[in-house]
């Protein structure tokens, strides 16, 4: 098991390095640069000399390999550099927004789990009945409705009925839980629906599978009343894949937040990402992509470990 | 229903435009003004800033030497200057400074601070940036005979000099701090303005609080202000509607105005003004067939600016038909003369017939090209869609290409486009600024047509040195006629600024530029 | 010991031989409903010129922001363009982007997957590492980056680079699934036999391996069309997808509609519904297709 763990850990390094190279090159291939954008965005007569000076200041006049090495050596000692746009440390920019995004993601996860597990179980227990069908339709619809559109409809509804919109600026939950929740519950619901749809489907199918096992069939044969017991048996065995899906979706949620944060004007990682990409703020985008990729890879790694721990065959593959 | 709505909006607007009534009240002190800003300043240095997103949150921390009279644009009044005079030869400007002024850290303000500031702008040292060096290129020396007198000596006469001294970008910094670190203002805010800096939460908001030692008696009225950064347009308007913010000072689209008016009725005030922002089509004269003046002129002739202005003004923040200068500006061509210029005739049928004829002569009757436009919904997309529709009516088919902003800028600068919808916004009406879009590309960093036309350059220089207004007008007319006939760059429809504020916000004044009147010195809340 | 004289009668329930389509419709009613909707979308998209009452690009300054009426069943937008007509034409955009990008993405993915599985060893290792790298970018992040890098390449109102951008995130997923399906088949005796018989790589791949990965491939393909439609809508909403004045659902939700939506809610309700229904239909169909083709495949 230890060897497997170390192997998998070592495998993460080339993947992360690959992500680094890819994002570095992708960014430099984008047309336009941050300096032109900054000084010419609103017209105005800025001389080419000023633009050149600014490029030198940001190190953009260095050869590519030099820029890459500088970045990598910085990363190696945990230094992400400074944002090319604001001049503030990258880590500061990210951490000030991470709390909000993480909270939305966690709330969405809780919502999704609360909805998905009972619904998925119900659907499986009443397979091929109208209960199952309704739940399935609910779940497939969750995959179909764009979360940003759902967000727009929510705001529209709130504005038209209460002439009220969620608060505009973020208040940490430990300062004022009410204000905090009244701002973040809506985006959490908007992204949570899709999330719960994925998890519902997974719960349903894994429980169905578990229900095929012999001991369950026996339990079932005893009578309808036993279904509750069955549900408990089945649940415990079905948890693993469901937890996996919830974990992976959590990693994907950062992506899902990109558009939804725009709609709700949330000052989170997703909005930051769109802004920094449109500004070609290389240092920021690089750091954000690395962050999300690492997060994703680590979650995958944990999932793999969990499976390996439960299924020895995997370790020797 | 939309028509009825528009009518009611028109009425409300008319009422709202009656000024002065509110000002009769005695201003009240206190309160926090919350307003929205649609973008965020990258750093805090005025001298390297270009955006309203900088002016709106940062300007209240600073003063400038002169400023534009908020109630009486374009009159120039003193800000830190008590009085000033210009020598008879126009080469010396002497400023007497106010004596009771302090920086937010308590240190007194003197002539040294003015000198250090302008030295930094015209010749930045120690890694500092200045992007408006050109405006002060004519300065020979800056002298400080005593603590409260500054003398600027010029190498050459410059008619725009006073306007320059009133520029909202030339914040006065502390000489002592600049001496310690020329880059001090990039990350720190220390001014003499009505509000002290409290905090900037990146991506979220900016807070300033009243500076108790402010040099103007009894000002500012507000206890504090909070600028909230809201990039999404719909979210911004919703915030305004819900009263979360009392204003957004850049400008709204007519749709937003109508929506707010219908939702909030007389709780809000609508301010409207022509805007010193032009939208122009620039042809890349290095690409065929745009090297042919007939083709360019034909495309200008095909655009029905009068009808377009009327229709577009309902959905986009454009409204005014004008030539190279802002319609309504004293030096601009009046409408009846404008109508005689190519592309501005009211007889669109005749114009289009001529356009078709010109295209035929040039051998490109079935012209097809791409219009590169900025990927910003307001006002670029509607105007782009409108132009394509206009050109379709003379048999020209145009593809709309909207790369994102930085690619758009790179393409314009690199000549990687056929025709582009370009724009220019200035803080003040000044032919020297606005005509820069039209003079030869090797002389102007903002004319992307890559055209060289020495006649335009000569006329430009001539008007710049002409102090007689009537004579200057004549030269400008000639410039305009030549520019529109050659049509390297053609004006489409000028912008129209609409600002909606809640009624309790008082003492703020509309101007033709979103860069002006934002020091919040005289703003108060009636609550 | 007496031998039983009567052989017990075993009755099998022999399913009636129905046309596969009919059979699909009977066993998967939800999927069939999805399929019907998809076919309707196709008809609307292909024959948009005949179905749509108005030209989707025609500006009508006299009818701006008109609410739904007999003339304009879904109202008009800020330019006075008929929303219903734009939705019909938008179906064309959505299907074109959805199909082309899924075809491109899953095509490339399938080739990579089969090649990777077939050759194994170092090639497989390299390809898999590269797929890992792509997989660790969130989809929209990857698409955003690709759109930003490639810029736009509009051909007939359709941005080809957008199709590429949407296709790329699909590649590693298809490659993974196809690879594992192909790996299983690679070990089958008949593939060994083919190899022993001296057949070339191409022949083995195309004759023996490819046909067997068709089922997972088809299922992913339908799922991807749905994802592509959603992703296109998101990108267009962010202003990075389809460009005005092309009729596209995601675009109809952004820009001016976003500003007007309170005054003219029909401008966002109908395009949002169009996206949701289309994706819903593809998902329904895809799910049923999976159950029908191979209930064991989990996606």
Tab-separated table of N, CA and C in Angstrom, chain B residues 1-3 5-6 232-234 238 241 253 255-256 258-259 262-263 307 311-312 314-315 370 375 377-378 381-382 385-386 388-389 392 399-404 406, chain C residues 55 57-59 61-67 78-79 81 147-148 151-158 237-240 243-245 255-256 258-263 266:
chain	number	residue	atom	x	y	z
B	1	UNK	N	-46.772	48.711	-25.666
B	1	UNK	CA	-46.295	49.022	-24.331
B	1	UNK	C	-44.918	49.692	-24.330
B	2	UNK	N	-43.986	49.232	-25.176
B	2	UNK	CA	-42.691	49.899	-25.132
B	2	UNK	C	-42.795	51.374	-25.492
B	3	UNK	N	-43.698	51.657	-26.437
B	3	UNK	CA	-43.795	53.039	-26.871
B	3	UNK	C	-44.305	53.932	-25.743
B	5	UNK	N	-44.032	53.326	-22.707
B	5	UNK	CA	-42.977	53.374	-21.709
B	5	UNK	C	-41.963	54.458	-22.089
B	6	UNK	N	-41.581	54.452	-23.361
B	6	UNK	CA	-40.592	55.412	-23.805
B	6	UNK	C	-41.107	56.830	-23.614
B	232	UNK	N	-20.663	42.982	-13.685
B	232	UNK	CA	-21.772	42.536	-14.508
B	232	UNK	C	-22.847	43.626	-14.607
B	233	UNK	N	-23.187	43.984	-15.846
B	233	UNK	CA	-24.099	45.109	-16.053
B	233	UNK	C	-25.442	44.884	-15.377
B	234	UNK	N	-26.010	43.721	-15.575
B	234	UNK	CA	-27.331	43.461	-15.006
B	234	UNK	C	-27.267	43.543	-13.487
B	238	UNK	N	-29.396	46.080	-11.169
B	238	UNK	CA	-30.235	45.523	-10.109
B	238	UNK	C	-29.887	46.137	-8.762
B	241	UNK	N	-31.356	49.480	-8.608
B	241	UNK	CA	-32.805	49.404	-8.444
B	241	UNK	C	-33.182	49.052	-7.009
B	253	UNK	N	-27.175	52.433	-20.132
B	253	UNK	CA	-27.824	52.352	-21.432
B	253	UNK	C	-29.248	52.879	-21.275
B	255	UNK	N	-31.882	51.451	-22.005
B	255	UNK	CA	-32.739	50.391	-21.484
B	255	UNK	C	-32.693	50.367	-19.970
B	256	UNK	N	-31.487	50.501	-19.436
B	256	UNK	CA	-31.353	50.502	-17.982
B	256	UNK	C	-32.088	51.693	-17.387
B	258	UNK	N	-34.659	53.246	-18.646
B	258	UNK	CA	-36.103	53.027	-18.730
B	258	UNK	C	-36.574	52.057	-17.664
B	259	UNK	N	-35.757	51.015	-17.485
B	259	UNK	CA	-36.113	50.020	-16.493
B	259	UNK	C	-36.149	50.642	-15.104
B	262	UNK	N	-39.096	53.058	-14.745
B	262	UNK	CA	-40.401	52.415	-14.587
B	262	UNK	C	-40.511	51.718	-13.239
B	263	UNK	N	-39.386	51.288	-12.681
B	263	UNK	CA	-39.461	50.607	-11.389
B	263	UNK	C	-39.477	51.588	-10.225
B	307	UNK	N	-31.165	58.623	-38.991
B	307	UNK	CA	-32.167	57.652	-38.562
B	307	UNK	C	-31.561	56.690	-37.543
B	311	UNK	N	-32.884	55.706	-33.786
B	311	UNK	CA	-33.258	54.346	-33.394
B	311	UNK	C	-32.325	53.809	-32.323
B	312	UNK	N	-31.021	53.976	-32.534
B	312	UNK	CA	-30.060	53.400	-31.598
B	312	UNK	C	-30.131	54.066	-30.231
B	314	UNK	N	-32.454	54.535	-28.512
B	314	UNK	CA	-33.402	53.853	-27.631
B	314	UNK	C	-32.788	52.622	-26.976
B	315	UNK	N	-31.761	52.070	-27.624
B	315	UNK	CA	-31.205	50.836	-27.065
B	315	UNK	C	-29.733	50.927	-26.713
B	370	UNK	N	-14.725	41.957	-43.241
B	370	UNK	CA	-15.008	41.706	-41.829
B	370	UNK	C	-14.907	43.017	-41.068
B	375	UNK	N	-15.472	43.501	-28.155
B	375	UNK	CA	-16.427	42.557	-27.583
B	375	UNK	C	-17.014	43.098	-26.284
B	377	UNK	N	-20.661	44.782	-24.890
B	377	UNK	CA	-22.044	44.915	-25.356
B	377	UNK	C	-22.469	46.364	-25.582
B	378	UNK	N	-21.989	47.285	-24.747
B	378	UNK	CA	-22.527	48.643	-24.843
B	378	UNK	C	-21.408	49.643	-25.043
B	381	UNK	N	-21.589	46.536	-29.613
B	381	UNK	CA	-22.325	45.514	-30.339
B	381	UNK	C	-23.529	46.087	-31.109
B	382	UNK	N	-24.402	46.865	-30.460
B	382	UNK	CA	-25.537	47.388	-31.234
B	382	UNK	C	-25.098	48.249	-32.419
B	385	UNK	N	-23.882	45.926	-35.154
B	385	UNK	CA	-25.022	45.269	-35.805
B	385	UNK	C	-25.740	46.254	-36.733
B	386	UNK	N	-25.862	47.492	-36.273
B	386	UNK	CA	-26.500	48.538	-37.068
B	386	UNK	C	-25.709	48.806	-38.356
B	388	UNK	N	-23.619	46.918	-39.973
B	388	UNK	CA	-23.679	45.785	-40.890
B	388	UNK	C	-24.992	45.809	-41.664
B	389	UNK	N	-26.055	46.156	-40.954
B	389	UNK	CA	-27.361	46.251	-41.587
B	389	UNK	C	-27.375	47.380	-42.622
B	392	UNK	N	-25.443	46.298	-45.681
B	392	UNK	CA	-26.184	45.272	-46.409
B	392	UNK	C	-27.107	45.943	-47.425
B	399	UNK	N	-19.063	40.605	-42.302
B	399	UNK	CA	-19.056	39.644	-41.204
B	399	UNK	C	-18.623	40.368	-39.934
B	400	UNK	N	-19.291	40.054	-38.835
B	400	UNK	CA	-19.008	40.731	-37.574
B	400	UNK	C	-17.986	39.925	-36.797
B	401	UNK	N	-16.868	40.524	-36.487
B	401	UNK	CA	-15.831	39.806	-35.762
B	401	UNK	C	-15.584	40.547	-34.451
B	402	UNK	N	-15.876	39.884	-33.345
B	402	UNK	CA	-15.700	40.553	-32.052
B	402	UNK	C	-14.709	39.811	-31.172
B	403	UNK	N	-13.430	40.004	-31.425
B	403	UNK	CA	-12.455	39.350	-30.537
B	403	UNK	C	-12.480	40.035	-29.181
B	404	UNK	N	-11.987	39.351	-28.159
B	404	UNK	CA	-12.012	39.980	-26.853
B	404	UNK	C	-11.038	41.160	-26.823
B	406	UNK	N	-8.345	42.536	-25.519
B	406	UNK	CA	-6.915	42.715	-25.735
B	406	UNK	C	-6.486	42.268	-27.130
C	55	UNK	N	-36.870	36.924	-40.634
C	55	UNK	CA	-35.428	36.856	-40.785
C	55	UNK	C	-34.817	37.134	-39.402
C	57	UNK	N	-32.070	38.111	-38.513
C	57	UNK	CA	-31.127	39.223	-38.441
C	57	UNK	C	-31.801	40.561	-38.728
C	58	UNK	N	-33.072	40.504	-39.188
C	58	UNK	CA	-33.723	41.737	-39.608
C	58	UNK	C	-34.042	42.615	-38.412
C	59	UNK	N	-33.485	43.821	-38.425
C	59	UNK	CA	-33.749	44.751	-37.342
C	59	UNK	C	-35.074	45.441	-37.635
C	61	UNK	N	-36.810	48.614	-35.930
C	61	UNK	CA	-36.787	49.608	-34.866
C	61	UNK	C	-38.192	50.004	-34.418
C	62	UNK	N	-39.189	49.593	-35.206
C	62	UNK	CA	-40.556	49.899	-34.812
C	62	UNK	C	-41.110	48.909	-33.795
C	63	UNK	N	-40.470	47.762	-33.655
C	63	UNK	CA	-41.020	46.729	-32.775
C	63	UNK	C	-39.984	46.270	-31.761
C	64	UNK	N	-39.310	47.246	-31.128
C	64	UNK	CA	-38.298	46.849	-30.173
C	64	UNK	C	-38.933	46.402	-28.862
C	65	UNK	N	-38.426	45.308	-28.323
C	65	UNK	CA	-38.873	44.803	-27.027
C	65	UNK	C	-40.376	44.569	-26.947
C	66	UNK	N	-40.962	44.130	-28.071
C	66	UNK	CA	-42.399	43.867	-28.066
C	66	UNK	C	-42.668	42.580	-27.297
C	67	UNK	N	-43.673	42.578	-26.442
C	67	UNK	CA	-43.995	41.360	-25.692
C	67	UNK	C	-44.592	40.300	-26.617
C	78	UNK	N	-34.044	43.583	-28.222
C	78	UNK	CA	-33.743	45.019	-28.195
C	78	UNK	C	-33.621	45.621	-29.589
C	79	UNK	N	-33.340	44.794	-30.579
C	79	UNK	CA	-33.233	45.300	-31.939
C	79	UNK	C	-34.535	45.115	-32.714
C	81	UNK	N	-35.762	42.225	-33.239
C	81	UNK	CA	-35.685	40.944	-33.946
C	81	UNK	C	-36.621	39.950	-33.260
C	147	UNK	N	-10.275	29.319	-26.334
C	147	UNK	CA	-10.930	30.407	-27.067
C	147	UNK	C	-10.033	31.640	-27.075
C	148	UNK	N	-9.446	31.916	-25.904
C	148	UNK	CA	-8.608	33.105	-25.806
C	148	UNK	C	-7.380	32.977	-26.706
C	151	UNK	N	-8.500	32.812	-30.628
C	151	UNK	CA	-9.239	33.935	-31.181
C	151	UNK	C	-10.456	33.424	-31.903
C	152	UNK	N	-10.981	34.233	-32.803
C	152	UNK	CA	-12.192	33.796	-33.488
C	152	UNK	C	-11.932	33.576	-34.958
C	153	UNK	N	-12.676	32.673	-35.523
C	153	UNK	CA	-12.503	32.328	-36.917
C	153	UNK	C	-13.901	32.120	-37.484
C	154	UNK	N	-14.642	33.219	-37.665
C	154	UNK	CA	-16.032	33.073	-38.080
C	154	UNK	C	-16.154	32.667	-39.542
C	155	UNK	N	-16.915	31.631	-39.788
C	155	UNK	CA	-17.218	31.232	-41.156
C	155	UNK	C	-18.730	31.100	-41.236
C	156	UNK	N	-19.339	31.952	-42.027
C	156	UNK	CA	-20.792	31.924	-42.142
C	156	UNK	C	-21.480	32.091	-40.802
C	157	UNK	N	-20.954	32.965	-39.973
C	157	UNK	CA	-21.581	33.239	-38.689
C	157	UNK	C	-21.240	32.213	-37.627
C	158	UNK	N	-20.537	31.153	-37.999
C	158	UNK	CA	-20.210	30.116	-37.033
C	158	UNK	C	-18.707	30.184	-36.759
C	237	UNK	N	-22.383	33.316	-23.301
C	237	UNK	CA	-22.851	34.200	-22.238
C	237	UNK	C	-21.704	35.064	-21.728
C	238	UNK	N	-20.525	34.468	-21.639
C	238	UNK	CA	-19.361	35.216	-21.172
C	238	UNK	C	-18.794	36.117	-22.267
C	239	UNK	N	-19.408	36.054	-23.460
C	239	UNK	CA	-18.932	36.897	-24.550
C	239	UNK	C	-17.764	36.285	-25.292
C	240	UNK	N	-17.502	34.993	-25.062
C	240	UNK	CA	-16.354	34.372	-25.708
C	240	UNK	C	-16.777	33.347	-26.748
C	243	UNK	N	-20.701	35.145	-31.926
C	243	UNK	CA	-20.719	36.600	-32.005
C	243	UNK	C	-22.037	37.109	-32.569
C	244	UNK	N	-22.531	38.230	-32.053
C	244	UNK	CA	-23.658	38.930	-32.673
C	244	UNK	C	-23.282	39.211	-34.130
C	245	UNK	N	-24.214	39.244	-35.043
C	245	UNK	CA	-25.649	39.067	-34.866
C	245	UNK	C	-26.136	37.625	-35.039
C	255	UNK	N	-25.404	40.049	-23.063
C	255	UNK	CA	-25.427	41.366	-23.677
C	255	UNK	C	-26.682	42.125	-23.347
C	256	UNK	N	-27.368	42.601	-24.382
C	256	UNK	CA	-28.492	43.484	-24.112
C	256	UNK	C	-29.627	42.751	-23.394
C	258	UNK	N	-29.439	40.672	-21.114
C	258	UNK	CA	-29.173	40.647	-19.700
C	258	UNK	C	-29.616	41.949	-19.063
C	259	UNK	N	-29.488	43.020	-19.837
C	259	UNK	CA	-29.862	44.313	-19.293
C	259	UNK	C	-31.370	44.528	-19.296
C	260	UNK	N	-32.011	43.927	-20.292
C	260	UNK	CA	-33.429	44.212	-20.450
C	260	UNK	C	-34.309	43.200	-19.738
C	261	UNK	N	-33.709	42.228	-19.095
C	261	UNK	CA	-34.532	41.081	-18.793
C	261	UNK	C	-35.667	41.323	-17.831
C	262	UNK	N	-35.573	42.412	-17.118
C	262	UNK	CA	-36.658	42.672	-16.202
C	262	UNK	C	-37.857	43.259	-16.934
C	263	UNK	N	-37.527	44.137	-17.884
C	263	UNK	CA	-38.556	44.761	-18.694
C	263	UNK	C	-39.144	43.778	-19.670
C	266	UNK	N	-39.254	37.847	-21.535
C	266	UNK	CA	-39.306	36.835	-22.595
C	266	UNK	C	-37.968	36.694	-23.308
